[in-house]
mmCIF file of C-alpha atoms in Angstrom:
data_model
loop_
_atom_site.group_PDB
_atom_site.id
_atom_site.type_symbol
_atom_site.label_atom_id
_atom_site.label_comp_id
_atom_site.label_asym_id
_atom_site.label_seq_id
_atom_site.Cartn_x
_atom_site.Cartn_y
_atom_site.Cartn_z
ATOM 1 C CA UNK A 265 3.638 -0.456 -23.679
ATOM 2 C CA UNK A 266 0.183 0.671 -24.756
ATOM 3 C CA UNK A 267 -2.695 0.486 -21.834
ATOM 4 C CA UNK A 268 -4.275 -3.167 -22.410
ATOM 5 C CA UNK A 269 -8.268 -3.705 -23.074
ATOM 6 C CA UNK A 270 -9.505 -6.116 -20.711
ATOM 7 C CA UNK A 271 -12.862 -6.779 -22.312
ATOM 8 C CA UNK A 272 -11.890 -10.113 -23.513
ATOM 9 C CA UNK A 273 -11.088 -11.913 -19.794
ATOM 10 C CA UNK A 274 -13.308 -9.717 -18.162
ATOM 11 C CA UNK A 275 -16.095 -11.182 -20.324
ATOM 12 C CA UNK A 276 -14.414 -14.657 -19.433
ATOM 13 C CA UNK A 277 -15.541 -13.973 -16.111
ATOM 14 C CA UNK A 278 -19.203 -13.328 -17.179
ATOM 15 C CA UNK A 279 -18.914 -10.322 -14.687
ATOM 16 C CA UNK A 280 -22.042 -8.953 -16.009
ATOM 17 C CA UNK A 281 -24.152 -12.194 -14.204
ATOM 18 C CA UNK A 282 -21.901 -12.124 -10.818
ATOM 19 C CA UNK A 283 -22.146 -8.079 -10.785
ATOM 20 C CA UNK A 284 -25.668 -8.229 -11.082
ATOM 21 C CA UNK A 285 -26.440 -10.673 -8.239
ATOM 22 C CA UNK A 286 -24.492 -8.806 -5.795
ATOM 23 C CA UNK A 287 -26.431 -6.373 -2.922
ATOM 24 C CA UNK A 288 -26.375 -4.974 0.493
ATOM 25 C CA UNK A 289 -23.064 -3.143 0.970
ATOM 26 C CA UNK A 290 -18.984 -3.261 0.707
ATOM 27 C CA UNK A 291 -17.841 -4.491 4.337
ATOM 28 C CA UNK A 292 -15.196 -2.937 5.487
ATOM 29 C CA UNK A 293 -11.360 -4.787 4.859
ATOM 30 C CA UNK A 294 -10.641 -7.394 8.028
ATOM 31 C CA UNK A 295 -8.304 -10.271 8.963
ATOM 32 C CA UNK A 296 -10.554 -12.915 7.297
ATOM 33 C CA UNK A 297 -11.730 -16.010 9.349
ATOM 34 C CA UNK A 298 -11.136 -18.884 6.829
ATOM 35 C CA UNK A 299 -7.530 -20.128 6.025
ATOM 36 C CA UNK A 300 -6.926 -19.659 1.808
ATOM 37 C CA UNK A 301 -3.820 -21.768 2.399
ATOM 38 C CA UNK A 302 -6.206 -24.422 3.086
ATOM 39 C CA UNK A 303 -9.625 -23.512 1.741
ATOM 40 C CA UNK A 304 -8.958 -22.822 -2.051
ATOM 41 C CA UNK A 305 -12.494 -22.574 -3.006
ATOM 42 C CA UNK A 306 -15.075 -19.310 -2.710
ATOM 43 C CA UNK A 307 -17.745 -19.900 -4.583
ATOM 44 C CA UNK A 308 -19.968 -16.549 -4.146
ATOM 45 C CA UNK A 309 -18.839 -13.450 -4.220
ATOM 46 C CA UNK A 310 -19.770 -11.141 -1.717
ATOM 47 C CA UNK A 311 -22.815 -8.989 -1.156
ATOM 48 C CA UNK A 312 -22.275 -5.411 -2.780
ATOM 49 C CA UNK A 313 -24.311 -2.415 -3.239
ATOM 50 C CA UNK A 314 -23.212 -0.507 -6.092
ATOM 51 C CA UNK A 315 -26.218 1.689 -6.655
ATOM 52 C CA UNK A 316 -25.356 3.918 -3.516
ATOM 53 C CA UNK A 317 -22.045 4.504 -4.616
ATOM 54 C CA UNK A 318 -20.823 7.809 -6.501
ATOM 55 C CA UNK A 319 -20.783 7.015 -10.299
ATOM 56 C CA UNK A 320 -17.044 7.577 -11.290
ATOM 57 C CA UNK A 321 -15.454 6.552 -14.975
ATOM 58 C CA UNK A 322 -11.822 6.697 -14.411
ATOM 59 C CA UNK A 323 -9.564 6.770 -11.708
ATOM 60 C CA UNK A 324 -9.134 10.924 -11.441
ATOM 61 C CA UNK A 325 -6.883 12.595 -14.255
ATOM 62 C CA UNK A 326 -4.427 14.629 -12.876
ATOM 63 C CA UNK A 327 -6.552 17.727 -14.382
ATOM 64 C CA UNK A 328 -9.358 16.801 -11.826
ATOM 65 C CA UNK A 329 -6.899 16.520 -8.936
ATOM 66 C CA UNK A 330 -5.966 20.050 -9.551
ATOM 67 C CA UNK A 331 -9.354 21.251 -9.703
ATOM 68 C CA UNK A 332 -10.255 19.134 -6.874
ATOM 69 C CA UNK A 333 -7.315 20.905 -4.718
ATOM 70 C CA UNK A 334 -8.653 24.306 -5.617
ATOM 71 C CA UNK A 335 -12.044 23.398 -3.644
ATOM 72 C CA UNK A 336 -12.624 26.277 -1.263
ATOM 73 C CA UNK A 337 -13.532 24.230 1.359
ATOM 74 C CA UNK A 338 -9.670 21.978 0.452
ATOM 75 C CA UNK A 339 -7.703 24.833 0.380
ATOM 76 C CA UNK A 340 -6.102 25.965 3.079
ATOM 77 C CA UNK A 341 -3.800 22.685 3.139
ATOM 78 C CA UNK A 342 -1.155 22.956 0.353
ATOM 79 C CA UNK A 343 -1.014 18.894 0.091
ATOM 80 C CA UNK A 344 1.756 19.178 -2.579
ATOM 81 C CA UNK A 345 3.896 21.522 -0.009
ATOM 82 C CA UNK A 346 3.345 18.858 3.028
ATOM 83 C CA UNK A 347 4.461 15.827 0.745
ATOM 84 C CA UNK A 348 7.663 17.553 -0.554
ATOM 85 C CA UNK A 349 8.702 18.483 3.010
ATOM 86 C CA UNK A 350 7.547 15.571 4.763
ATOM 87 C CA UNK A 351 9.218 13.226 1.687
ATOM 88 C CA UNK A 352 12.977 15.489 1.656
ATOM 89 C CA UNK A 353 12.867 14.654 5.668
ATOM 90 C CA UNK A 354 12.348 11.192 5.718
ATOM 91 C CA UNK A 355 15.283 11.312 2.490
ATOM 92 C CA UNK A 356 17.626 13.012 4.722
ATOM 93 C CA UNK A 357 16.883 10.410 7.734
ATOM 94 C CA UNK A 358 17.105 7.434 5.472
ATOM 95 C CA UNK A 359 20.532 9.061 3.646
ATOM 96 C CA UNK A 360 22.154 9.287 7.092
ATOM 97 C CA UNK A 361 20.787 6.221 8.410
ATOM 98 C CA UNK A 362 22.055 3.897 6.086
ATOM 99 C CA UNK A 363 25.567 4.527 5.071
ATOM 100 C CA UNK A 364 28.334 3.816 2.896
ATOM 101 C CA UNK A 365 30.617 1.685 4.950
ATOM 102 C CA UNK A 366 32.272 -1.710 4.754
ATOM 103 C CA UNK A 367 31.359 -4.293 3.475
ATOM 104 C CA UNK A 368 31.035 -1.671 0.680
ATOM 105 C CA UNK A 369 28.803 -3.881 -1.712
ATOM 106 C CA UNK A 370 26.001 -4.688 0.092
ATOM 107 C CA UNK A 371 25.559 -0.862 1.650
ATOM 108 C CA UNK A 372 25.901 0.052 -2.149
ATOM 109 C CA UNK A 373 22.737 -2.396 -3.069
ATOM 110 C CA UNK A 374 20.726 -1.241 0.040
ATOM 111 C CA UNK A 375 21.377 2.451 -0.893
ATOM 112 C CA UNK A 376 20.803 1.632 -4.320
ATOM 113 C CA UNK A 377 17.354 0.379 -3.486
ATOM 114 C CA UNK A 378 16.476 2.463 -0.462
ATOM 115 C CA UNK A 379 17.605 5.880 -2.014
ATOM 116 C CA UNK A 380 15.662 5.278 -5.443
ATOM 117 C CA UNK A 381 12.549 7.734 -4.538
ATOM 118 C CA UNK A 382 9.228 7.031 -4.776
ATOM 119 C CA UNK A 383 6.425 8.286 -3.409
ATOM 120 C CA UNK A 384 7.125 7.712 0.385
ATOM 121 C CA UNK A 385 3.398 7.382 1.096
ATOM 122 C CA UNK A 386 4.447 4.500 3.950
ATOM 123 C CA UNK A 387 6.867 6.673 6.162
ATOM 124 C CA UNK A 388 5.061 10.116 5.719
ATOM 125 C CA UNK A 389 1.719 8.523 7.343
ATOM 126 C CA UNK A 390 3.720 7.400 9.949
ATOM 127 C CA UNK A 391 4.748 10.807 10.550
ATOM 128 C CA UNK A 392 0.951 12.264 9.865
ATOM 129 C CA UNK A 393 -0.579 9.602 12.442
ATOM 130 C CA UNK A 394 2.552 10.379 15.385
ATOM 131 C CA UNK A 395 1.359 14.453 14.514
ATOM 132 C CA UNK A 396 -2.588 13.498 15.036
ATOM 133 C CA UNK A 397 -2.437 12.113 18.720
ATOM 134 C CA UNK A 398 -0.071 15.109 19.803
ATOM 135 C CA UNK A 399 3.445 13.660 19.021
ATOM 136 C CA UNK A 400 6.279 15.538 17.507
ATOM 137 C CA UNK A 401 7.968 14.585 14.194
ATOM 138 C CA UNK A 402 11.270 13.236 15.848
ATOM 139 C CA UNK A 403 9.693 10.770 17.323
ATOM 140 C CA UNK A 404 8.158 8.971 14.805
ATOM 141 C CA UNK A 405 10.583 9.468 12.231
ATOM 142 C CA UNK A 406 12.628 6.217 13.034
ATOM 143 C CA UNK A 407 9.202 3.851 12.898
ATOM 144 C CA UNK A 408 8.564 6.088 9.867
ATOM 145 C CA UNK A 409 12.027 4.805 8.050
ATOM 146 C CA UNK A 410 12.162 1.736 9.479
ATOM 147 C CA UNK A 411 8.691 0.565 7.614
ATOM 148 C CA UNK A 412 10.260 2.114 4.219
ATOM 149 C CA UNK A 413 13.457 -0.219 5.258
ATOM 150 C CA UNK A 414 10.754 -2.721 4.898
ATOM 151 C CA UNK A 415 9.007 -1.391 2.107
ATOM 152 C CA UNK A 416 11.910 -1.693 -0.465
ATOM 153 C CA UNK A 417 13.125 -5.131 1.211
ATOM 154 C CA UNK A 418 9.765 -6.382 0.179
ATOM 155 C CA UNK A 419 10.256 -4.755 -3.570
ATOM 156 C CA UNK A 420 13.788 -5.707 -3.991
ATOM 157 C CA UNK A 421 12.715 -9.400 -2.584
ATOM 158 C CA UNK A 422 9.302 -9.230 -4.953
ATOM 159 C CA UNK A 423 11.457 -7.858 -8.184
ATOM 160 C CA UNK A 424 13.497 -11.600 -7.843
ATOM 161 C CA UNK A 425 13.287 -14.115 -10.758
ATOM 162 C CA UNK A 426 11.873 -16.273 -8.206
ATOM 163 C CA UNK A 427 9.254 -14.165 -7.647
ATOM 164 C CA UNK A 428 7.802 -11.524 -9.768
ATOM 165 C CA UNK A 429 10.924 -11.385 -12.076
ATOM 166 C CA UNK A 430 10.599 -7.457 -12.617
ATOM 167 C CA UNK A 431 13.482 -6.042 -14.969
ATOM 168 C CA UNK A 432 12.464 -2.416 -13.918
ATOM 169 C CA UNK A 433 11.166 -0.399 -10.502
ATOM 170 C CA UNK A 434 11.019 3.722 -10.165
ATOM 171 C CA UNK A 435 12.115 4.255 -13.471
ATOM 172 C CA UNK A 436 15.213 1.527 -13.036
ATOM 173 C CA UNK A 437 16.923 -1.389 -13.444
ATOM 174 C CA UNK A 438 15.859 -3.684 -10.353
ATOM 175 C CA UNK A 439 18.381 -4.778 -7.677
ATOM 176 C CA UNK A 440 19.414 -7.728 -8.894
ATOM 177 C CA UNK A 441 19.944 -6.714 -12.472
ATOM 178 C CA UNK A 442 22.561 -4.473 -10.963
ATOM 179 C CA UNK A 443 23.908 -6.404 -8.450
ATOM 180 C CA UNK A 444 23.392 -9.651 -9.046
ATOM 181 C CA UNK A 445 20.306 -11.743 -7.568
ATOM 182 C CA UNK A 446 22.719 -12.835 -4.421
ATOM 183 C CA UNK A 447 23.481 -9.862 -3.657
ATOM 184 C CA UNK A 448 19.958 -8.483 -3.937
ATOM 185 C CA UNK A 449 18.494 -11.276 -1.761
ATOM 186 C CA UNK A 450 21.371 -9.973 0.860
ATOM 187 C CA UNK A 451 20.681 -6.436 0.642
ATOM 188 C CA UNK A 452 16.821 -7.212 1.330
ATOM 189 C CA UNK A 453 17.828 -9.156 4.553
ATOM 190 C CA UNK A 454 19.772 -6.220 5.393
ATOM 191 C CA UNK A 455 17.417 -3.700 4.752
ATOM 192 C CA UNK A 456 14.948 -5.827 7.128
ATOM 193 C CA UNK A 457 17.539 -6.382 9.971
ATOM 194 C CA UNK A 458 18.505 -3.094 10.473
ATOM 195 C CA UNK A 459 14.853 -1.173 10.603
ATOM 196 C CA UNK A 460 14.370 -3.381 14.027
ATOM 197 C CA UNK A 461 17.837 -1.611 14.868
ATOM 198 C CA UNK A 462 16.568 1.504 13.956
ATOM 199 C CA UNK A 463 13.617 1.714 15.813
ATOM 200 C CA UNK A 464 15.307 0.094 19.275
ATOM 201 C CA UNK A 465 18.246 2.143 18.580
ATOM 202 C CA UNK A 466 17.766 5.838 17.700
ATOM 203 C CA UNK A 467 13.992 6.484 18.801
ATOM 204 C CA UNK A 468 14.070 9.175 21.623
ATOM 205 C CA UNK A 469 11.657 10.616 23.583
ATOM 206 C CA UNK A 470 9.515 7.670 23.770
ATOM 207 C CA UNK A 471 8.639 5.485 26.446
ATOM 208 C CA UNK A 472 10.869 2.151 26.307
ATOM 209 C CA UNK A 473 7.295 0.349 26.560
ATOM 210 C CA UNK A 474 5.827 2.256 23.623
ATOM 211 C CA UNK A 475 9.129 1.065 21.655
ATOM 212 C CA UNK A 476 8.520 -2.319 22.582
ATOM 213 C CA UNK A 477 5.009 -2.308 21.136
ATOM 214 C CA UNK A 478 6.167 -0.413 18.215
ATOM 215 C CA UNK A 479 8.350 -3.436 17.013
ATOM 216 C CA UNK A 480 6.075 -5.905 17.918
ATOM 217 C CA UNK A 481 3.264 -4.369 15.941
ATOM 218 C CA UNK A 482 5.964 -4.144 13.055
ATOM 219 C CA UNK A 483 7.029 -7.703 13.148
ATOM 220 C CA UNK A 484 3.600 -8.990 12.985
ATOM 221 C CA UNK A 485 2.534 -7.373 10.277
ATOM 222 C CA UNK A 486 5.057 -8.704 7.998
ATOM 223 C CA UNK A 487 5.688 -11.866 9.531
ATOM 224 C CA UNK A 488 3.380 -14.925 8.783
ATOM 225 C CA UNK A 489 0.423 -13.864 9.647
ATOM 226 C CA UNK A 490 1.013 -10.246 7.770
ATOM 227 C CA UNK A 491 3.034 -9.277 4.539
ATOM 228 C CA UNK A 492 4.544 -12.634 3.954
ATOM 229 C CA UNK A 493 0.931 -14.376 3.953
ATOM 230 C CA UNK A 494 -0.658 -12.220 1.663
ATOM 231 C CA UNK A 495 2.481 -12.937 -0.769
ATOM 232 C CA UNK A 496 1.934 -17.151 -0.194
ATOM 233 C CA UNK A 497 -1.938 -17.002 -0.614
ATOM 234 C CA UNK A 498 -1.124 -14.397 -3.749
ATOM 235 C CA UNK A 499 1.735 -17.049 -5.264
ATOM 236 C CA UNK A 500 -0.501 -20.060 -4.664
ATOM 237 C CA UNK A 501 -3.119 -18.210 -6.343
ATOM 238 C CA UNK A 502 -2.236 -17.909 -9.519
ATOM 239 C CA UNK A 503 -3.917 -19.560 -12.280
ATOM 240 C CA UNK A 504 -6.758 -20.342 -10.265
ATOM 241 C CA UNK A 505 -10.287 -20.105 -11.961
ATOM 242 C CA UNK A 506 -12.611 -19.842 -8.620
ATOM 243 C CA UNK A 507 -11.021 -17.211 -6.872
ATOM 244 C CA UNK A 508 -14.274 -15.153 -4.821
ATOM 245 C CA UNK A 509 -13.642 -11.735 -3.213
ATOM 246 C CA UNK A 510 -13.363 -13.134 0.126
ATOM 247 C CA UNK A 511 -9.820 -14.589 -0.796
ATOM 248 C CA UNK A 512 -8.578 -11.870 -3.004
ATOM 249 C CA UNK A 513 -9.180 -9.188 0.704
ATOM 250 C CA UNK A 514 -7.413 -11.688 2.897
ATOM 251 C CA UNK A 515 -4.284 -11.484 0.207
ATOM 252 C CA UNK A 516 -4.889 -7.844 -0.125
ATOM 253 C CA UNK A 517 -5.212 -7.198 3.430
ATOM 254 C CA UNK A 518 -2.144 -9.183 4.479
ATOM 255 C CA UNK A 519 -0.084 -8.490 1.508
ATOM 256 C CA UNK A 520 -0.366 -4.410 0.772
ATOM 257 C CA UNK A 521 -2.486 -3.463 3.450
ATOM 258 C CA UNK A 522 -0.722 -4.091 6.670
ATOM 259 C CA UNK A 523 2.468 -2.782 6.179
ATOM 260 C CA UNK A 524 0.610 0.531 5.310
ATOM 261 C CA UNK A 525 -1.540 -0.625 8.630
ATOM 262 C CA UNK A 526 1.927 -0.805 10.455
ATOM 263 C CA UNK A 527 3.105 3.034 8.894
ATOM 264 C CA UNK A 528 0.063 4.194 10.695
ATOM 265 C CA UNK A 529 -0.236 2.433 13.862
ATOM 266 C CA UNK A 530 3.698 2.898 14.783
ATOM 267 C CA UNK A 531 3.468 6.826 14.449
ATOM 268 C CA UNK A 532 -0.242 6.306 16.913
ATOM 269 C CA UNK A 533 1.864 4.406 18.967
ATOM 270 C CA UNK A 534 4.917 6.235 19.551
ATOM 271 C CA UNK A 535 3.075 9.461 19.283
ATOM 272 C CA UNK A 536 1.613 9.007 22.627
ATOM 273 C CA UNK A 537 -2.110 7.709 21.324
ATOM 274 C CA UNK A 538 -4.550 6.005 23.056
ATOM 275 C CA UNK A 539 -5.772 2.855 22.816
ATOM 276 C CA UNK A 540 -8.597 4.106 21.350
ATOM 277 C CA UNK A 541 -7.263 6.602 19.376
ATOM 278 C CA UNK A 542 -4.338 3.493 18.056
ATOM 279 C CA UNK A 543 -7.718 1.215 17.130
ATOM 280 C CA UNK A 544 -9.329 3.977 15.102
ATOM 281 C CA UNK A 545 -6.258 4.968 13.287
ATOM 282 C CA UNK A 546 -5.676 1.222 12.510
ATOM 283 C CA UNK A 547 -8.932 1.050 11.051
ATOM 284 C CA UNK A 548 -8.324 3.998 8.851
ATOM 285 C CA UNK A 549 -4.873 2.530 7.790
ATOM 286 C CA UNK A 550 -7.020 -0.741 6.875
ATOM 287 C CA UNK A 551 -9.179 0.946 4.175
ATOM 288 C CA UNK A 552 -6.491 3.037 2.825
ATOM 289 C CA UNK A 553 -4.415 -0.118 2.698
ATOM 290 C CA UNK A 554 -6.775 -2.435 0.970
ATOM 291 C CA UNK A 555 -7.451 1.261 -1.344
ATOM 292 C CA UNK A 556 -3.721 1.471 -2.686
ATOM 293 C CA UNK A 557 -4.042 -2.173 -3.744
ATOM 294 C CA UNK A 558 -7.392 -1.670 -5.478
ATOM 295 C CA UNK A 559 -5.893 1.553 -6.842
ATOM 296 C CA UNK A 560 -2.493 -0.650 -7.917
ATOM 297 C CA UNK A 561 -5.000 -3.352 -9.859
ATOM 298 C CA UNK A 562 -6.438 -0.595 -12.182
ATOM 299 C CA UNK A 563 -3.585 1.161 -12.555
ATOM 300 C CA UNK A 564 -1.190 -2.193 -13.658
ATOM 301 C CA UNK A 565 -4.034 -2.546 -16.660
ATOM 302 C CA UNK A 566 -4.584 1.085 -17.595
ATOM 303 C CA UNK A 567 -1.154 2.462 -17.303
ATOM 304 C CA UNK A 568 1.671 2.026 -19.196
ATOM 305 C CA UNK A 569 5.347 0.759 -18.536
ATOM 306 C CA UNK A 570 6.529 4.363 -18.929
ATOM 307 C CA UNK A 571 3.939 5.918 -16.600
ATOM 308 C CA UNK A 572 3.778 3.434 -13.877
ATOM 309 C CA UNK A 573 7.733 3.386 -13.489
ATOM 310 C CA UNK A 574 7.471 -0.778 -13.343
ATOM 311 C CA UNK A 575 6.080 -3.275 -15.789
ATOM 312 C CA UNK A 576 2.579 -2.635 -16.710
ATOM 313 C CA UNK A 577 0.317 -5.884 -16.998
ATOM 314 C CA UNK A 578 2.142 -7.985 -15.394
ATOM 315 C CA UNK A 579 -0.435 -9.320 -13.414
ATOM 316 C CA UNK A 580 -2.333 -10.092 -16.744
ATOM 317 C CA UNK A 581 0.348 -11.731 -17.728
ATOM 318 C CA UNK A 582 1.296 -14.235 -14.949
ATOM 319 C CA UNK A 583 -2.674 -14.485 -14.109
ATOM 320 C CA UNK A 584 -3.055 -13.645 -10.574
ATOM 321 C CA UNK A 585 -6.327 -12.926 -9.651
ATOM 322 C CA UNK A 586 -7.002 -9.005 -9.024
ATOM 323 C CA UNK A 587 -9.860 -6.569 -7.963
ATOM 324 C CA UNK A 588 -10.564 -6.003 -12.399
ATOM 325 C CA UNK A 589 -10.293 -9.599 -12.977
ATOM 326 C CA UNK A 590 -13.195 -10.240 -10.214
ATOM 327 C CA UNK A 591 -15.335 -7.268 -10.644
ATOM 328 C CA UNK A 592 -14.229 -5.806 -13.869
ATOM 329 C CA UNK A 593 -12.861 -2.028 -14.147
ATOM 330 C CA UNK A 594 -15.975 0.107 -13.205
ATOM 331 C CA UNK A 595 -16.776 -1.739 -10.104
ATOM 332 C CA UNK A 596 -13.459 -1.656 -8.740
ATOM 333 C CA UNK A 597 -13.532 2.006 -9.772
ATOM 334 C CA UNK A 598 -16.491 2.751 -7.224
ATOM 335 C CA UNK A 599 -14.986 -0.141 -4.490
ATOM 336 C CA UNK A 600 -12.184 2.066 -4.237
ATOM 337 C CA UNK A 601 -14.127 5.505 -4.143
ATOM 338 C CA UNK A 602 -16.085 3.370 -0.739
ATOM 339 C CA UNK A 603 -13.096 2.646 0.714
ATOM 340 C CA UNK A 604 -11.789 6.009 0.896
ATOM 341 C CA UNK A 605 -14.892 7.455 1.915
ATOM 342 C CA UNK A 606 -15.118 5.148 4.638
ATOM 343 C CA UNK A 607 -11.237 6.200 5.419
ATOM 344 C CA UNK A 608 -11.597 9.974 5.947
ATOM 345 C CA UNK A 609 -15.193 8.714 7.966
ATOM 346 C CA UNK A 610 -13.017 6.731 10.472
ATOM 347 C CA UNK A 611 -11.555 10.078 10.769
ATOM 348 C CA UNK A 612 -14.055 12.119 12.361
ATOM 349 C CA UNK A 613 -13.425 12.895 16.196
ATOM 350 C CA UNK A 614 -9.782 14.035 15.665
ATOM 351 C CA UNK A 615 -8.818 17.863 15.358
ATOM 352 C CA UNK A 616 -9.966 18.836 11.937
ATOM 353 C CA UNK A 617 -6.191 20.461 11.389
ATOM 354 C CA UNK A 618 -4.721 17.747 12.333
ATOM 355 C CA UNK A 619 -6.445 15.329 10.823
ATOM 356 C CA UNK A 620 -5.862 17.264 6.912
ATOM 357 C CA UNK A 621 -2.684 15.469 6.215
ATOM 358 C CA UNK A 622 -4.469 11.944 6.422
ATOM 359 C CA UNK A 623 -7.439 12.945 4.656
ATOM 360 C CA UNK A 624 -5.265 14.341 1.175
ATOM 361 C CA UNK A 625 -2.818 11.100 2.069
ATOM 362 C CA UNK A 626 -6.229 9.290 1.309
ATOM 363 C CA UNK A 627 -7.641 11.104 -1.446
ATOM 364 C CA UNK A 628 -3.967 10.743 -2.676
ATOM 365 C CA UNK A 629 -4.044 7.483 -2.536
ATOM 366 C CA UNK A 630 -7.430 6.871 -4.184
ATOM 367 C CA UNK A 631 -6.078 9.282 -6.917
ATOM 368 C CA UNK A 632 -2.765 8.171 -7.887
ATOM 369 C CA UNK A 633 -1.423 7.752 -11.338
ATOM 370 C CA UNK A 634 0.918 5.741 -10.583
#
């Protein structure tokens, strides 16, 4: 599928009037105050400063990434050395936590699912933000698999003819084109069931009460008031012509952002942070997480099928409202260069060492290709 030319809608949109109207500065992502299950109207978009902003064309080429890791000042952490470590350990953990045992079906379909790659971006955070506040990587790595447990139930559930009706995720047929939607649906339940168990069951050398908050924190940021609020306000979104900013964060910010906020927050947590320490690092997750999903918008119309590894333009297609759609390409181009400059920001204070995983997570992140 060729890369689609949005110059027709965005034009629709007369972006170049709203654009031109907005000042002051990007805010950072938040839990929004109004209810868009109730209040379906935003009428002004918010007040943005562009001009400050570094002038960027393109989301990065994968030619600039490499010259951007050969920076002096970048290199003495091997980011592509980290990821393939940190990603073959949380593989290993998932592989042995989830097994093939009876009934043999649905651990087939959760395997299927769980075991398919990807980038592992969620889980190896977790492990980067338990490793900032002093904790060790055995520690965290159960929160860190239990929030990809979520992950994939929330792409397996998404994938659904009922919902996004995607034929094709990592490169592959979705769940329910293998196993049938039933048995898909199943699997996700599964999948979300047992990361609870995960995290109650096999954590060690944390304090019960730092377990405790750990699920807690996880169950309300997917719950309905996290994940599954964003994916309401998104559904009951489509198709709608006044869409503003302000309601396109909260669905953002609920629907991408807090399980990322979660990946984050759980490895603070167990890790043995600080309140204070937990507050900044949830902060951090919040721009990164509200980043990806900017990121995801440009990519879904300037990517194709093949190069994604999912359906390109599908949210074209089924007209849900996105960061291009509201602010055309450019503009979300240099909203997502702000939001990862305010991420590595949030991290100042924390040893510099330390901190280098989180800082080429976020560049990572802002970087992507897919």
């Amino acid at each position: 599928m060729a890369s689609l030319n949005l110059g027709y809608w965005v034009q629709s949109y007369s972006m170049s009037n709203q654009v031109s109207s907005i000042s002051k500065s990007f805010p950072l992502p938040r839990s929004l105050p109004f209810n868009p299950l109730t209040t379906q109207s935003s009428s002004t978009l918010k007040k943005v400063n562009f001009t400050s902003l570094p002038s960027i064309t393109s989301v990065l080429t994968k030619e600039d990434i490499v010259k951007e890791e050969q920076d002096p000042q970048k290199s003495s952490f091997d980011f592509n050395s980290y990821m393939l470590q940190k990603a073959s350990a949380v593989n290993q953990a998932l592989e042995s936590a989830v097994l093939l045992r009876d009934p043999v079906k649905i651990h087939e379909a959760m395997r299927y699912s769980l075991l398919a790659g990807g980038k592992r971006v969620r889980p190896v955070l977790c492990l980067a933000a338990c490793a900032l506040v002093g904790g060790r990587e055995s520690m965290a790595m159960p929160a860190a698999c239990a929030v990809e447990m979520i992950h994939t139930m929330s792409l397996i559930h998404d994938d659904l003819p009922c919902m996004d009706n995607d034929d094709l995720r990592r490169g592959k047929p979705t769940n329910h084109k293998v196993f049938g939607e039933d048995i898909a649906v199943l699997a996700g339940d599964a999948l979300l069931a047992f990361a609870f168990e995960h995290i109650a069951v096999s954590t060690v050398g944390v304090p019960p009460s730092r377990i405790v908050r750990a699920v807690g924190e996880l169950a309300k940021a997917i719950g309905g008031e996290g994940l599954v609020a964003g994916q309401v306000v998104d559904i009951i979104s489509e198709g709608l012509t006044d869409v503003g900013l302000d309601h396109l964060e909260f669905i953002h910010v609920h629907k991408t952002a807090a399980l990322l906020e979660a990946a984050v927050v759980l490895g603070a947590i167990v890790g043995g942070g600080c309140d204070e320490e937990v507050e900044k690092l949830r902060k951090f997750a919040r721009c990164i997480g509200l980043l990806f999903q900017v990121v995801d918008d440009i990519l879904d119309v300037t990517k194709s099928s093949k190069e994604l590894g999912k359906t390109a333009g599908k949210d074209l297609v089924a007209d849900k409202v996105t960061y291009p759609k509201l602010m055309g390409i450019q503009k979300s181009k240099e909203f997502a260069e702000k939001l990862k400059t305010d991420a590595i920001e949030l991290l100042q204070g924390f040893d510099p060492a330390k901190a280098a995983p989180l800082i080429a997570l976020a560049n990572y992140i802002a970087y992507r290709q897919n």
